[in-house]
PDB file of C-alpha atoms and ligand atoms in Angstrom:
ATOM      1  CA  MET A 268      -8.976 -11.576 -31.818  1.00  0.00           C
ATOM      2  CA  LYS A 269     -12.548 -12.346 -30.841  1.00  0.00           C
ATOM      3  CA  THR A 270     -12.593  -9.888 -27.905  1.00  0.00           C
ATOM      4  CA  ILE A 271     -11.054  -7.136 -30.128  1.00  0.00           C
ATOM      5  CA  THR A 272     -13.958  -7.935 -32.662  1.00  0.00           C
ATOM      6  CA  LEU A 273     -16.508  -7.438 -29.885  1.00  0.00           C
ATOM      7  CA  ALA A 274     -15.069  -4.304 -28.371  1.00  0.00           C
ATOM      8  CA  ALA A 275     -15.192  -2.735 -31.786  1.00  0.00           C
ATOM      9  CA  ALA A 276     -18.494  -3.877 -32.632  1.00  0.00           C
ATOM     10  CA  LEU A 277     -19.815  -2.391 -29.236  1.00  0.00           C
ATOM     11  CA  ALA A 278     -17.599   0.702 -30.046  1.00  0.00           C
ATOM     12  CA  LEU A 279     -19.176   1.151 -33.142  1.00  0.00           C
ATOM     13  CA  GLY A 280     -22.964   0.549 -31.908  1.00  0.00           C
ATOM     14  CA  PHE A 281     -22.202   2.939 -29.049  1.00  0.00           C
ATOM     15  CA  ALA A 282     -20.690   5.610 -31.559  1.00  0.00           C
ATOM     16  CA  ALA A 283     -23.556   5.346 -33.906  1.00  0.00           C
ATOM     17  CA  HIS A 284     -26.141   5.558 -31.261  1.00  0.00           C
ATOM     18  CA  THR A 285     -24.198   8.850 -30.021  1.00  0.00           C
ATOM     19  CA  ALA A 286     -24.253  10.645 -33.277  1.00  0.00           C
ATOM     20  CA  GLN A 287     -28.109   9.925 -33.358  1.00  0.00           C
ATOM     21  CA  ALA A 288     -28.655  10.958 -29.994  1.00  0.00           C
ATOM     22  CA  ALA A 289     -25.971  13.818 -29.840  1.00  0.00           C
ATOM     23  CA  ASP A 290     -28.102  16.665 -30.738  1.00  0.00           C
ATOM     24  CA  LYS A 291     -30.805  15.887 -28.509  1.00  0.00           C
ATOM     25  CA  MET A 292     -28.994  15.591 -25.127  1.00  0.00           C
ATOM     26  CA  ASN A 293     -29.178  18.589 -23.053  1.00  0.00           C
ATOM     27  CA  ASP A 294     -26.820  19.635 -20.164  1.00  0.00           C
ATOM     28  CA  LEU A 295     -28.135  17.375 -17.579  1.00  0.00           C
ATOM     29  CA  GLU A 296     -28.261  14.158 -19.703  1.00  0.00           C
ATOM     30  CA  ILE A 297     -24.550  14.912 -20.863  1.00  0.00           C
ATOM     31  CA  ALA A 298     -23.541  15.198 -17.137  1.00  0.00           C
ATOM     32  CA  HIS A 299     -25.595  11.992 -16.298  1.00  0.00           C
ATOM     33  CA  THR A 300     -23.733  10.013 -19.033  1.00  0.00           C
ATOM     34  CA  ALA A 301     -20.190  11.314 -18.338  1.00  0.00           C
ATOM     35  CA  TYR A 302     -20.607  10.366 -14.676  1.00  0.00           C
ATOM     36  CA  THR A 303     -21.943   7.021 -15.520  1.00  0.00           C
ATOM     37  CA  ALA A 304     -19.022   6.315 -17.812  1.00  0.00           C
ATOM     38  CA  GLY A 305     -16.692   7.167 -14.983  1.00  0.00           C
ATOM     39  CA  GLN A 306     -18.748   4.821 -12.669  1.00  0.00           C
ATOM     40  CA  ILE A 307     -18.630   2.060 -15.057  1.00  0.00           C
ATOM     41  CA  ASP A 308     -14.850   1.996 -15.385  1.00  0.00           C
ATOM     42  CA  ILE A 309     -14.578   1.914 -11.632  1.00  0.00           C
ATOM     43  CA  ARG A 310     -16.753  -1.112 -11.589  1.00  0.00           C
ATOM     44  CA  TYR A 311     -14.422  -2.815 -14.219  1.00  0.00           C
ATOM     45  CA  ALA A 312     -11.290  -1.798 -12.192  1.00  0.00           C
ATOM     46  CA  HIS A 313     -13.004  -3.557  -8.955  1.00  0.00           C
ATOM     47  CA  LEU A 314     -13.450  -6.801 -11.048  1.00  0.00           C
ATOM     48  CA  ALA A 315      -9.885  -6.556 -12.491  1.00  0.00           C
ATOM     49  CA  LEU A 316      -8.478  -6.205  -8.659  1.00  0.00           C
ATOM     50  CA  ALA A 317     -10.763  -9.228  -7.943  1.00  0.00           C
ATOM     51  CA  VAL A 318      -9.552 -11.523 -10.567  1.00  0.00           C
ATOM     52  CA  SER A 319      -6.169 -10.422 -11.870  1.00  0.00           C
ATOM     53  CA  GLU A 320      -2.817 -11.636 -10.767  1.00  0.00           C
ATOM     54  CA  ASN A 321      -0.909  -9.514 -13.241  1.00  0.00           C
ATOM     55  CA  ALA A 322       0.939  -6.530 -11.202  1.00  0.00           C
ATOM     56  CA  GLU A 323       0.614  -4.403 -14.256  1.00  0.00           C
ATOM     57  CA  VAL A 324      -3.027  -4.890 -14.668  1.00  0.00           C
ATOM     58  CA  ARG A 325      -3.780  -4.389 -11.211  1.00  0.00           C
ATOM     59  CA  ALA A 326      -1.640  -1.285 -11.093  1.00  0.00           C
ATOM     60  CA  PHE A 327      -3.918   0.207 -13.816  1.00  0.00           C
ATOM     61  CA  ALA A 328      -7.072  -0.857 -12.300  1.00  0.00           C
ATOM     62  CA  GLU A 329      -6.111   0.966  -9.236  1.00  0.00           C
ATOM     63  CA  THR A 330      -5.262   4.112 -11.176  1.00  0.00           C
ATOM     64  CA  MET A 331      -8.479   3.721 -12.862  1.00  0.00           C
ATOM     65  CA  ILE A 332     -10.424   3.869  -9.545  1.00  0.00           C
ATOM     66  CA  ARG A 333      -8.227   6.550  -8.090  1.00  0.00           C
ATOM     67  CA  ASP A 334      -8.471   8.837 -11.149  1.00  0.00           C
ATOM     68  CA  HIS A 335     -12.001   8.382 -12.071  1.00  0.00           C
ATOM     69  CA  THR A 336     -13.376   8.661  -8.612  1.00  0.00           C
ATOM     70  CA  ALA A 337     -11.197  12.204  -8.250  1.00  0.00           C
ATOM     71  CA  VAL A 338     -13.131  13.268 -11.749  1.00  0.00           C
ATOM     72  CA  ASN A 339     -16.532  12.227 -10.371  1.00  0.00           C
ATOM     73  CA  VAL A 340     -16.133  13.771  -7.100  1.00  0.00           C
ATOM     74  CA  ALA A 341     -15.346  16.937  -8.942  1.00  0.00           C
ATOM     75  CA  ALA A 342     -18.581  16.359 -11.068  1.00  0.00           C
ATOM     76  CA  GLY A 343     -20.687  15.518  -7.865  1.00  0.00           C
ATOM     77  CA  ASP A 344     -19.509  18.835  -6.293  1.00  0.00           C
ATOM     78  CA  LEU A 345     -20.182  20.962  -9.334  1.00  0.00           C
ATOM     79  CA  ILE A 346     -23.595  19.314  -9.431  1.00  0.00           C
ATOM     80  CA  THR A 347     -24.377  20.284  -5.845  1.00  0.00           C
ATOM     81  CA  LYS A 348     -23.049  23.797  -6.621  1.00  0.00           C
ATOM     82  CA  LEU A 349     -25.040  24.259  -9.617  1.00  0.00           C
ATOM     83  CA  ASN A 350     -27.845  22.707  -7.731  1.00  0.00           C
ATOM     84  CA  VAL A 351     -29.281  20.435 -10.606  1.00  0.00           C
ATOM     85  CA  THR A 352     -30.155  16.858 -10.922  1.00  0.00           C
ATOM     86  CA  PRO A 353     -28.360  14.723 -13.637  1.00  0.00           C
ATOM     87  CA  GLN A 354     -31.092  12.999 -15.756  1.00  0.00           C
ATOM     88  CA  ASP A 355     -31.022   9.396 -16.912  1.00  0.00           C
ATOM     89  CA  ASN A 356     -31.201   8.812 -20.734  1.00  0.00           C
ATOM     90  CA  ASP A 357     -30.947   6.399 -23.494  1.00  0.00           C
ATOM     91  CA  LEU A 358     -27.213   6.732 -23.862  1.00  0.00           C
ATOM     92  CA  SER A 359     -26.428   6.232 -19.961  1.00  0.00           C
ATOM     93  CA  ARG A 360     -28.720   3.233 -20.364  1.00  0.00           C
ATOM     94  CA  THR A 361     -26.794   1.687 -23.421  1.00  0.00           C
ATOM     95  CA  LEU A 362     -23.823   2.070 -21.503  1.00  0.00           C
ATOM     96  CA  VAL A 363     -24.836   0.662 -18.522  1.00  0.00           C
ATOM     97  CA  LYS A 364     -26.433  -2.409 -20.424  1.00  0.00           C
ATOM     98  CA  GLY A 365     -23.230  -2.686 -22.304  1.00  0.00           C
ATOM     99  CA  ALA A 366     -21.223  -2.764 -19.352  1.00  0.00           C
ATOM    100  CA  ALA A 367     -23.182  -5.439 -17.712  1.00  0.00           C
ATOM    101  CA  ASP A 368     -22.901  -7.688 -20.777  1.00  0.00           C
ATOM    102  CA  LYS A 369     -18.993  -7.287 -20.780  1.00  0.00           C
ATOM    103  CA  ARG A 370     -18.669  -7.851 -16.984  1.00  0.00           C
ATOM    104  CA  ALA A 371     -20.554 -10.942 -17.542  1.00  0.00           C
ATOM    105  CA  GLU A 372     -18.189 -11.782 -20.063  1.00  0.00           C
ATOM    106  CA  LEU A 373     -15.031 -11.080 -18.109  1.00  0.00           C
ATOM    107  CA  MET A 374     -16.196 -12.820 -14.972  1.00  0.00           C
ATOM    108  CA  SER A 375     -16.120 -15.950 -17.062  1.00  0.00           C
ATOM    109  CA  LEU A 376     -12.307 -15.763 -17.727  1.00  0.00           C
ATOM    110  CA  SER A 377      -9.348 -16.203 -15.849  1.00  0.00           C
ATOM    111  CA  GLY A 378      -5.733 -15.686 -15.931  1.00  0.00           C
ATOM    112  CA  LYS A 379      -4.150 -14.103 -19.168  1.00  0.00           C
ATOM    113  CA  ALA A 380      -7.496 -14.327 -20.959  1.00  0.00           C
ATOM    114  CA  PHE A 381      -8.986 -12.344 -18.420  1.00  0.00           C
ATOM    115  CA  ASP A 382      -6.283  -9.844 -18.319  1.00  0.00           C
ATOM    116  CA  CYS A 383      -6.162  -9.507 -22.016  1.00  0.00           C
ATOM    117  CA  ALA A 384      -9.968  -9.097 -22.491  1.00  0.00           C
ATOM    118  CA  TYR A 385      -9.846  -6.438 -19.695  1.00  0.00           C
ATOM    119  CA  ALA A 386      -6.991  -4.689 -21.184  1.00  0.00           C
ATOM    120  CA  GLN A 387      -8.404  -4.832 -24.552  1.00  0.00           C
ATOM    121  CA  ASN A 388     -11.903  -3.658 -23.441  1.00  0.00           C
ATOM    122  CA  GLU A 389     -10.447  -0.686 -21.358  1.00  0.00           C
ATOM    123  CA  LEU A 390      -8.479   0.610 -24.540  1.00  0.00           C
ATOM    124  CA  GLY A 391     -11.819   0.298 -26.732  1.00  0.00           C
ATOM    125  CA  TYR A 392     -13.896   1.815 -23.901  1.00  0.00           C
ATOM    126  CA  HIS A 393     -11.545   4.723 -23.424  1.00  0.00           C
ATOM    127  CA  GLN A 394     -11.387   5.420 -27.103  1.00  0.00           C
ATOM    128  CA  VAL A 395     -15.267   5.388 -27.539  1.00  0.00           C
ATOM    129  CA  VAL A 396     -15.874   7.442 -24.215  1.00  0.00           C
ATOM    130  CA  ASN A 397     -13.091   9.981 -25.358  1.00  0.00           C
ATOM    131  CA  GLN A 398     -14.348  10.429 -28.865  1.00  0.00           C
ATOM    132  CA  THR A 399     -17.764  11.054 -27.549  1.00  0.00           C
ATOM    133  CA  VAL A 400     -16.764  13.679 -24.982  1.00  0.00           C
ATOM    134  CA  GLU A 401     -14.579  15.411 -27.294  1.00  0.00           C
ATOM    135  CA  GLY A 402     -16.606  15.116 -30.399  1.00  0.00           C
ATOM    136  CA  VAL A 403     -20.148  15.286 -29.018  1.00  0.00           C
ATOM    137  CA  PHE A 404     -20.311  16.223 -25.322  1.00  0.00           C
ATOM    138  CA  ILE A 405     -17.874  19.040 -25.063  1.00  0.00           C
ATOM    139  CA  PRO A 406     -19.184  20.985 -28.267  1.00  0.00           C
ATOM    140  CA  THR A 407     -22.920  20.287 -27.042  1.00  0.00           C
ATOM    141  CA  VAL A 408     -22.909  21.428 -23.378  1.00  0.00           C
ATOM    142  CA  THR A 409     -23.852  25.060 -22.806  1.00  0.00           C
ATOM    143  CA  VAL A 410     -23.128  25.598 -19.034  1.00  0.00           C
ATOM    144  CA  GLU A 411     -19.521  26.814 -18.995  1.00  0.00           C
ATOM    145  CA  PRO A 412     -18.365  25.139 -15.610  1.00  0.00           C
ATOM    146  CA  LEU A 413     -19.461  21.707 -16.975  1.00  0.00           C
ATOM    147  CA  LYS A 414     -17.577  22.001 -20.314  1.00  0.00           C
ATOM    148  CA  ASP A 415     -14.685  22.970 -18.185  1.00  0.00           C
ATOM    149  CA  LEU A 416     -14.810  19.909 -16.215  1.00  0.00           C
ATOM    150  CA  LEU A 417     -15.271  17.645 -19.293  1.00  0.00           C
ATOM    151  CA  SER A 418     -12.283  19.295 -20.797  1.00  0.00           C
ATOM    152  CA  GLU A 419     -10.081  18.635 -17.831  1.00  0.00           C
ATOM    153  CA  ALA A 420     -11.737  15.060 -17.266  1.00  0.00           C
ATOM    154  CA  LEU A 421     -11.019  14.270 -21.130  1.00  0.00           C
ATOM    155  CA  VAL A 422      -7.226  15.254 -20.467  1.00  0.00           C
ATOM    156  CA  THR A 423      -7.359  12.287 -17.822  1.00  0.00           C
ATOM    157  CA  PHE A 424      -9.103   9.922 -19.891  1.00  0.00           C
ATOM    158  CA  LYS A 425      -6.830  10.372 -22.763  1.00  0.00           C
ATOM    159  CA  VAL A 426      -3.870   9.251 -20.471  1.00  0.00           C
ATOM    160  CA  HIS A 427      -5.896   6.273 -19.650  1.00  0.00           C
ATOM    161  CA  GLU A 428      -6.446   5.399 -23.140  1.00  0.00           C
ATOM    162  CA  GLY A 429      -2.506   5.594 -23.908  1.00  0.00           C
ATOM    163  CA  HIS A 430      -1.810   3.764 -20.871  1.00  0.00           C
ATOM    164  CA  ALA A 431      -4.360   0.838 -21.725  1.00  0.00           C
ATOM    165  CA  GLU A 432      -2.792   0.877 -25.105  1.00  0.00           C
ATOM    166  CA  GLN A 433       0.488   0.476 -23.638  1.00  0.00           C
ATOM    167  CA  MET A 434      -0.994  -2.501 -21.341  1.00  0.00           C
ATOM    168  CA  VAL A 435      -2.372  -4.199 -24.431  1.00  0.00           C
ATOM    169  CA  ASN A 436       0.912  -4.310 -26.050  1.00  0.00           C
ATOM    170  CA  GLY A 437       2.936  -5.182 -23.048  1.00  0.00           C
ATOM    171  CA  LEU A 438       0.558  -8.356 -22.358  1.00  0.00           C
ATOM    172  CA  LYS A 439       1.464  -9.582 -25.856  1.00  0.00           C
ATOM    173  CA  CYS A 440      -2.281 -11.262 -26.097  1.00  0.00           C
ATOM    174  CA  GLY A 441      -1.621 -11.995 -29.860  1.00  0.00           C
TER     175      GLY A 441
ATOM    176  CA  MET B 187     -11.617  20.751  -2.439  1.00  0.00           C
ATOM    177  CA  ARG B 188      -9.427  19.269   0.272  1.00  0.00           C
ATOM    178  CA  LEU B 189      -6.098  21.053   0.550  1.00  0.00           C
ATOM    179  CA  THR B 190      -3.112  18.957   1.496  1.00  0.00           C
ATOM    180  CA  ARG B 191       0.199  20.274   2.420  1.00  0.00           C
ATOM    181  CA  ARG B 192       3.049  18.246   3.491  1.00  0.00           C
ATOM    182  CA  GLN B 193       6.731  18.866   4.183  1.00  0.00           C
ATOM    183  CA  VAL B 194       9.761  16.432   4.278  1.00  0.00           C
ATOM    184  CA  CYS B 195      13.322  16.706   4.202  1.00  0.00           C
ATOM    185  CA  PHE B 196      15.789  14.216   2.946  1.00  0.00           C
ATOM    186  CA  GLY B 197      19.608  13.840   3.492  1.00  0.00           C
ATOM    187  CA  ALA B 198      22.254  11.824   1.896  1.00  0.00           C
ATOM    188  CA  GLY B 199      21.037   8.758   0.694  1.00  0.00           C
ATOM    189  CA  GLY B 200      17.387   9.862   1.210  1.00  0.00           C
ATOM    190  CA  ALA B 201      17.615   9.660   4.946  1.00  0.00           C
ATOM    191  CA  ILE B 202      15.108  11.972   6.519  1.00  0.00           C
ATOM    192  CA  VAL B 203      17.120  14.791   8.355  1.00  0.00           C
ATOM    193  CA  GLY B 204      14.375  16.605   9.845  1.00  0.00           C
ATOM    194  CA  SER B 205      10.749  17.168   9.787  1.00  0.00           C
ATOM    195  CA  ALA B 206      10.401  20.808  10.188  1.00  0.00           C
ATOM    196  CA  LEU B 207      10.733  23.355   7.496  1.00  0.00           C
ATOM    197  CA  PRO B 208      12.153  25.765   6.474  1.00  0.00           C
ATOM    198  CA  ALA B 209      15.704  25.126   7.830  1.00  0.00           C
ATOM    199  CA  SER B 210      16.963  28.087   5.613  1.00  0.00           C
ATOM    200  CA  GLY B 211      14.455  30.797   4.888  1.00  0.00           C
ATOM    201  CA  SER B 212      14.820  30.351   0.873  1.00  0.00           C
ATOM    202  CA  VAL B 213      11.790  30.346  -0.986  1.00  0.00           C
ATOM    203  CA  PRO B 214      10.777  26.723  -2.505  1.00  0.00           C
ATOM    204  CA  VAL B 215      11.141  26.154  -6.132  1.00  0.00           C
ATOM    205  CA  VAL B 216       7.832  25.358  -7.337  1.00  0.00           C
ATOM    206  CA  VAL B 217       6.828  22.594  -9.835  1.00  0.00           C
ATOM    207  CA  GLU B 218       3.388  22.776 -11.048  1.00  0.00           C
ATOM    208  CA  ILE B 219       1.635  19.310 -11.883  1.00  0.00           C
ATOM    209  CA  ARG B 220      -0.826  20.039 -14.669  1.00  0.00           C
ATOM    210  CA  ALA B 221      -2.282  18.022 -17.394  1.00  0.00           C
ATOM    211  CA  PHE B 222       0.121  15.052 -16.379  1.00  0.00           C
ATOM    212  CA  ALA B 223       3.008  16.840 -16.753  1.00  0.00           C
ATOM    213  CA  PHE B 224       5.768  18.138 -14.028  1.00  0.00           C
ATOM    214  CA  ASP B 225       6.306  21.971 -15.178  1.00  0.00           C
ATOM    215  CA  PRO B 226       9.250  22.442 -15.149  1.00  0.00           C
ATOM    216  CA  ALA B 227      10.358  18.927 -15.739  1.00  0.00           C
ATOM    217  CA  GLU B 228      13.691  19.868 -14.704  1.00  0.00           C
ATOM    218  CA  VAL B 229      14.508  22.176 -11.871  1.00  0.00           C
ATOM    219  CA  THR B 230      18.192  22.973 -10.520  1.00  0.00           C
ATOM    220  CA  ILE B 231      18.516  24.038  -6.858  1.00  0.00           C
ATOM    221  CA  ARG B 232      21.506  24.419  -4.200  1.00  0.00           C
ATOM    222  CA  ALA B 233      21.714  21.771  -1.434  1.00  0.00           C
ATOM    223  CA  GLY B 234      19.621  22.786   1.337  1.00  0.00           C
ATOM    224  CA  GLU B 235      17.014  24.432  -0.677  1.00  0.00           C
ATOM    225  CA  THR B 236      13.454  23.098  -1.376  1.00  0.00           C
ATOM    226  CA  VAL B 237      11.375  22.114  -4.227  1.00  0.00           C
ATOM    227  CA  ARG B 238       7.315  22.241  -3.872  1.00  0.00           C
ATOM    228  CA  TRP B 239       5.093  20.226  -6.085  1.00  0.00           C
ATOM    229  CA  ILE B 240       1.493  21.444  -6.572  1.00  0.00           C
ATOM    230  CA  ASN B 241      -1.013  19.455  -8.093  1.00  0.00           C
ATOM    231  CA  HIS B 242      -3.585  21.065 -10.258  1.00  0.00           C
ATOM    232  CA  ASP B 243      -5.247  18.129 -11.736  1.00  0.00           C
ATOM    233  CA  PHE B 244      -8.450  16.024 -10.913  1.00  0.00           C
ATOM    234  CA  ALA B 245      -6.216  12.933 -10.773  1.00  0.00           C
ATOM    235  CA  PRO B 246      -4.094  12.436  -7.835  1.00  0.00           C
ATOM    236  CA  HIS B 247      -0.270  12.286  -8.497  1.00  0.00           C
ATOM    237  CA  THR B 248       3.003  11.781  -6.555  1.00  0.00           C
ATOM    238  CA  ALA B 249       6.631  12.973  -7.337  1.00  0.00           C
ATOM    239  CA  THR B 250       8.274   9.913  -6.418  1.00  0.00           C
ATOM    240  CA  ASP B 251      12.096   9.195  -6.368  1.00  0.00           C
ATOM    241  CA  ASP B 252      13.377   6.834  -8.970  1.00  0.00           C
ATOM    242  CA  GLU B 253      15.687   5.253  -6.252  1.00  0.00           C
ATOM    243  CA  GLY B 254      12.728   5.247  -3.934  1.00  0.00           C
ATOM    244  CA  ASN B 255      14.516   7.437  -1.434  1.00  0.00           C
ATOM    245  CA  TRP B 256      12.031  10.302  -1.153  1.00  0.00           C
ATOM    246  CA  ASP B 257       8.181  10.507  -1.942  1.00  0.00           C
ATOM    247  CA  THR B 258       5.635  13.448  -1.891  1.00  0.00           C
ATOM    248  CA  GLU B 259       2.981  10.655  -1.471  1.00  0.00           C
ATOM    249  CA  GLU B 260      -0.367  11.098  -2.762  1.00  0.00           C
ATOM    250  CA  LEU B 261      -1.235  14.645  -3.783  1.00  0.00           C
ATOM    251  CA  GLU B 262      -4.959  15.401  -4.643  1.00  0.00           C
ATOM    252  CA  LYS B 263      -6.144  18.402  -6.539  1.00  0.00           C
ATOM    253  CA  GLY B 264      -4.765  21.445  -4.871  1.00  0.00           C
ATOM    254  CA  GLY B 265      -2.458  19.491  -2.666  1.00  0.00           C
ATOM    255  CA  GLN B 266       1.249  20.349  -2.213  1.00  0.00           C
ATOM    256  CA  ALA B 267       4.266  18.872  -0.812  1.00  0.00           C
ATOM    257  CA  THR B 268       7.841  20.372  -0.004  1.00  0.00           C
ATOM    258  CA  ILE B 269      10.946  18.333   0.044  1.00  0.00           C
ATOM    259  CA  ARG B 270      14.546  19.821   1.064  1.00  0.00           C
ATOM    260  CA  PHE B 271      17.547  18.251  -0.794  1.00  0.00           C
ATOM    261  CA  ASP B 272      20.556  18.558   1.172  1.00  0.00           C
ATOM    262  CA  THR B 273      22.960  16.388  -0.962  1.00  0.00           C
ATOM    263  CA  PRO B 274      24.370  17.531  -4.371  1.00  0.00           C
ATOM    264  CA  GLY B 275      23.323  15.170  -7.252  1.00  0.00           C
ATOM    265  CA  THR B 276      20.710  14.371 -10.039  1.00  0.00           C
ATOM    266  CA  TYR B 277      17.507  13.175  -8.730  1.00  0.00           C
ATOM    267  CA  PRO B 278      15.148  11.676 -11.307  1.00  0.00           C
ATOM    268  CA  TYR B 279      11.633  10.907 -10.250  1.00  0.00           C
ATOM    269  CA  PHE B 280       8.234   9.828 -11.553  1.00  0.00           C
ATOM    270  CA  CYS B 281       4.626   9.570 -10.840  1.00  0.00           C
ATOM    271  CA  ALA B 282       3.787   6.535  -9.236  1.00  0.00           C
ATOM    272  CA  TYR B 283       0.303   6.493 -10.406  1.00  0.00           C
ATOM    273  CA  HIS B 284       1.091   7.415 -13.973  1.00  0.00           C
ATOM    274  CA  PRO B 285       4.759   6.370 -14.423  1.00  0.00           C
ATOM    275  CA  HIS B 286       5.325   8.047 -18.002  1.00  0.00           C
ATOM    276  CA  MET B 287       5.279  11.456 -16.145  1.00  0.00           C
ATOM    277  CA  LYS B 288       8.918  11.879 -15.319  1.00  0.00           C
ATOM    278  CA  GLY B 289      10.975  14.916 -14.040  1.00  0.00           C
ATOM    279  CA  VAL B 290      14.601  15.350 -12.264  1.00  0.00           C
ATOM    280  CA  VAL B 291      15.685  17.692  -9.447  1.00  0.00           C
ATOM    281  CA  ILE B 292      19.429  18.734  -9.870  1.00  0.00           C
ATOM    282  CA  VAL B 293      21.056  19.592  -6.659  1.00  0.00           C
ATOM    283  CA  THR B 294      24.322  21.558  -6.831  1.00  0.00           C
ATOM    284  CA  ALA B 295      26.908  22.320  -4.056  1.00  0.00           C
TER     285      ALA B 295
HETATM  286 CU1   CU C 517       0.193  11.038 -11.779  1.00  0.00          CU
END
């Protein structure tokens, strides 16, 4: 249960941080953080493809790369169209740091231990990101096309969350 | 946005019977893929008619025969594929990337 506790702790820390920073974030910071969140999940997925030999885990990782890439390409297109530059911010930096730590932890694992840790992290990560996108980003953002994009992205991320939950249950990590 | 358009025909047992469409002038029955669902999830056509899948999601999807006999292959946002069904029967299918997405094509004589 160690990994669940860690994921929960990370989730709580992130959520608390998010609540604090929420009303201070502008559209460009929100865009940066949403994009960063997708890139982070893509990196987790590449790690999973490098390490895991479980067919279900590998298929999930491939879907994460495919879907998050598609969402971020759309985000990039919108950013180009709006002719703006997303702004790095505390929340993006917190996410990047947390992900680097988690990747280091995952890289020390192999076999079923890796699969379980990856699956549980995917579940926790999507839960936190989805809560933030739905509860903070979408209500806060002022530019309509960005709000639309986040809303559509949320549909994708929620499917991922459900898929991650199935994967965790299927792996019987105990 | 890159538009993809693909047309495929399948006959009995999924054999590809031709690559040119349309053989008959019939209008395809359209299945919209939106918010990770096939809409409508069930379509009924006559043998020789076609079904066209159009993806509106950011996430790429497929419509893939449960038996593996036909497949739209990857449809990006705005992408579409049209498949002709020549043999009466019930053809359940799913998305190869998101297997909880399910649909069925019913082909009558
Ligand atoms: Cu799909």
